[in-house]
Structure formats: structure tokens, C-alpha cells
Amino acid sequence: MRTMTRTVGALAFAGAATTVLTGCGTDAEAEPAGDAAAAATYVDGTYDGPRVENEKGGFQAQVTVEDGAITQVAAIEAGTQDPQSLQINATAIPELAEKVIAAQSADVEAVSGASYTSPGFLESVEGALDQAAG
């Protein structure tokens, strides 16, 4: 019975908060969060980003755009041949690629544990997208 009371209380609070926040809007219509990225379209083609160098080697991305949308992100170069770097990049690069495709932008969160790979690779993706923007 106590769990039910907490659940009802939480739902009541959520409803009240929604009502209060709804009243805080302006006369302008709000755009859903994902629409800004979805509105950006790119020129179809395959674009190589700049080579970005940091302490863990060079990073370079290749971005493919089809029908104005990012459809593929791949690594041309991904750090050093150090076993630890290879291990990190084997998981970080595909995760970053998925994030970029989902967001249709290079403005995505870094992968935890990939503090050199994430900024290097994403900077190269951003350069490729700058080219694709025409």
C-alpha cells in the first residue's frame, strides 16, 4: 500500500510540474529538440575530414552523405598501434559513428574512457561535415 501512495504522489507531482512548466512558455512555437539537427542537410558524397593529431596519434574520419543525411562514418586513421589504443578505438570509433549518424551532427558526447580518441575523431568528422555543408 505504501508503494502505491508513493507512486500516486510522484505522478501527482509530475502532473503539477508539467502544468507549471507549460505556463512558462512564450507565444512562439517551440521546436522539438531533434529538429535543429534534422533540419541540417548536406550535399551527397563522401568526405574525408582533416587529419587531427594528438598524444595518441592521428585521427581522420570519412563521412558519407546520401539524400542529404549522414549515412556512414568511418575511420581512415585511428590513433597509434599501441595495444591499449587499439582496444579503446575498437569500441570508441563505432560508438562515436553511431552517435554522429543518430544526431546528424558532430556535436555529440564523447565516449567514456576515450579521452583522446573522442575529440580527435569528432574534430575530423566536423571538418568532413563542414565540406558536406557546401
Short mmCIF file of C-alpha atoms in Angstrom, two decimals:
data_model
loop_
_atom_site.label_atom_id
_atom_site.label_comp_id
_atom_site.label_asym_id
_atom_site.label_seq_id
_atom_site.Cartn_x
_atom_site.Cartn_y
_atom_site.Cartn_z
CA MET A 1 0.00 0.00 0.00
CA ARG A 2 2.88 2.35 0.78
CA THR A 3 4.38 1.87 -2.71
CA MET A 4 1.08 2.80 -4.30
CA THR A 5 0.94 6.02 -2.27
CA ARG A 6 4.46 6.98 -3.37
CA THR A 7 3.65 6.24 -6.99
CA VAL A 8 0.45 8.29 -6.88
CA GLY A 9 2.33 11.11 -5.15
CA ALA A 10 5.09 11.04 -7.77
CA LEU A 11 2.56 11.10 -10.58
CA ALA A 12 0.69 13.98 -8.98
CA PHE A 13 3.96 15.92 -8.63
CA ALA A 14 4.90 15.21 -12.26
CA GLY A 15 1.49 16.40 -13.41
CA ALA A 16 1.73 19.58 -11.35
CA ALA A 17 5.24 20.26 -12.60
CA THR A 18 4.10 19.83 -16.19
CA THR A 19 1.22 22.23 -15.64
CA VAL A 20 3.52 24.85 -14.09
CA LEU A 21 6.16 24.48 -16.81
CA THR A 22 3.58 24.65 -19.57
CA GLY A 23 2.59 28.09 -18.32
CA CYS A 24 6.21 29.30 -18.62
CA GLY A 25 6.29 29.18 -22.43
CA THR A 26 6.29 32.08 -24.85
CA ASP A 27 3.95 32.88 -27.71
CA ALA A 28 6.46 31.42 -30.20
CA GLU A 29 6.10 27.76 -31.02
CA ALA A 30 8.87 25.64 -29.55
CA GLU A 31 10.84 23.37 -31.86
CA PRO A 32 11.36 19.80 -30.74
CA ALA A 33 14.98 19.20 -29.69
CA GLY A 34 15.91 16.91 -32.59
CA ASP A 35 14.56 19.17 -35.34
CA ALA A 36 17.57 21.51 -35.43
CA ALA A 37 19.92 18.67 -36.36
CA ALA A 38 17.37 17.11 -38.68
CA ALA A 39 16.95 20.43 -40.48
CA ALA A 40 20.65 20.48 -41.44
CA THR A 41 21.07 18.78 -44.78
CA TYR A 42 24.30 18.02 -46.52
CA VAL A 43 25.38 17.65 -50.14
CA ASP A 44 25.56 13.99 -51.15
CA GLY A 45 29.04 12.48 -51.39
CA THR A 46 31.92 11.04 -49.41
CA TYR A 47 34.05 13.49 -47.47
CA ASP A 48 37.41 13.00 -45.76
CA GLY A 49 37.88 15.11 -42.68
CA PRO A 50 41.22 16.67 -41.80
CA ARG A 51 43.85 14.56 -40.05
CA VAL A 52 43.86 15.52 -36.37
CA GLU A 53 46.96 14.74 -34.31
CA ASN A 54 47.14 14.38 -30.53
CA GLU A 55 49.18 12.44 -27.95
CA LYS A 56 47.61 9.16 -29.07
CA GLY A 57 48.35 9.55 -32.77
CA GLY A 58 46.46 10.73 -35.81
CA PHE A 59 42.71 10.56 -36.31
CA GLN A 60 40.89 11.02 -39.59
CA ALA A 61 37.25 10.36 -40.39
CA GLN A 62 35.37 9.72 -43.59
CA VAL A 63 31.69 10.69 -43.75
CA THR A 64 29.20 9.52 -46.37
CA VAL A 65 26.08 11.55 -47.10
CA GLU A 66 23.12 10.18 -49.07
CA ASP A 67 19.88 12.04 -49.71
CA GLY A 68 21.17 14.91 -47.58
CA ALA A 69 21.70 12.76 -44.48
CA ILE A 70 24.78 11.24 -42.84
CA THR A 71 24.59 7.53 -43.56
CA GLN A 72 28.08 6.30 -42.70
CA VAL A 73 31.02 7.42 -40.60
CA ALA A 74 34.30 5.51 -40.77
CA ALA A 75 37.86 5.91 -39.57
CA ILE A 76 40.60 6.36 -42.14
CA GLU A 77 43.13 6.60 -39.31
CA ALA A 78 42.56 5.95 -35.63
CA GLY A 79 45.46 6.60 -33.27
CA THR A 80 48.56 4.57 -32.64
CA GLN A 81 49.23 0.85 -32.90
CA ASP A 82 49.65 0.67 -29.12
CA PRO A 83 47.57 -2.30 -27.85
CA GLN A 84 45.67 -0.12 -25.37
CA SER A 85 44.83 2.43 -28.08
CA LEU A 86 43.73 -0.31 -30.46
CA GLN A 87 41.44 -1.73 -27.77
CA ILE A 88 39.90 1.65 -26.92
CA ASN A 89 39.46 2.66 -30.55
CA ALA A 90 37.85 -0.67 -31.47
CA THR A 91 34.88 0.24 -29.29
CA ALA A 92 35.00 4.06 -29.27
CA ILE A 93 35.07 4.69 -33.03
CA PRO A 94 31.94 2.63 -33.82
CA GLU A 95 30.12 4.20 -30.87
CA LEU A 96 31.06 7.71 -31.99
CA ALA A 97 29.99 6.87 -35.55
CA GLU A 98 26.57 5.70 -34.31
CA LYS A 99 26.13 8.88 -32.28
CA VAL A 100 27.02 11.11 -35.23
CA ILE A 101 24.58 9.29 -37.52
CA ALA A 102 21.81 9.45 -34.92
CA ALA A 103 22.40 13.16 -34.24
CA GLN A 104 23.18 14.04 -37.89
CA SER A 105 25.92 16.20 -36.39
CA ALA A 106 29.41 16.02 -34.89
CA ASP A 107 28.02 17.72 -31.78
CA VAL A 108 27.76 14.54 -29.70
CA GLU A 109 29.04 13.44 -26.30
CA ALA A 110 32.46 11.85 -26.03
CA VAL A 111 32.79 8.16 -25.30
CA SER A 112 33.76 7.46 -21.70
CA GLY A 113 37.35 6.21 -21.47
CA ALA A 114 38.27 7.57 -24.91
CA SER A 115 39.56 10.97 -23.88
CA TYR A 116 41.98 11.27 -26.82
CA THR A 117 40.02 9.36 -29.43
CA SER A 118 36.73 11.23 -28.96
CA PRO A 119 37.94 14.80 -29.53
CA GLY A 120 40.38 13.81 -32.29
CA PHE A 121 37.88 11.76 -34.25
CA LEU A 122 34.98 14.18 -33.74
CA GLU A 123 37.08 17.14 -34.87
CA SER A 124 37.82 15.28 -38.10
CA VAL A 125 34.11 14.40 -38.52
CA GLU A 126 33.25 18.08 -38.05
CA GLY A 127 35.72 19.03 -40.78
CA ALA A 128 34.14 16.49 -43.14
CA LEU A 129 30.67 17.83 -42.35
CA ASP A 130 31.84 21.40 -42.99
CA GLN A 131 32.78 20.26 -46.52
CA ALA A 132 29.45 18.45 -46.92
CA ALA A 133 27.52 21.57 -45.90
CA GLY A 134 28.62 23.10 -49.21
#
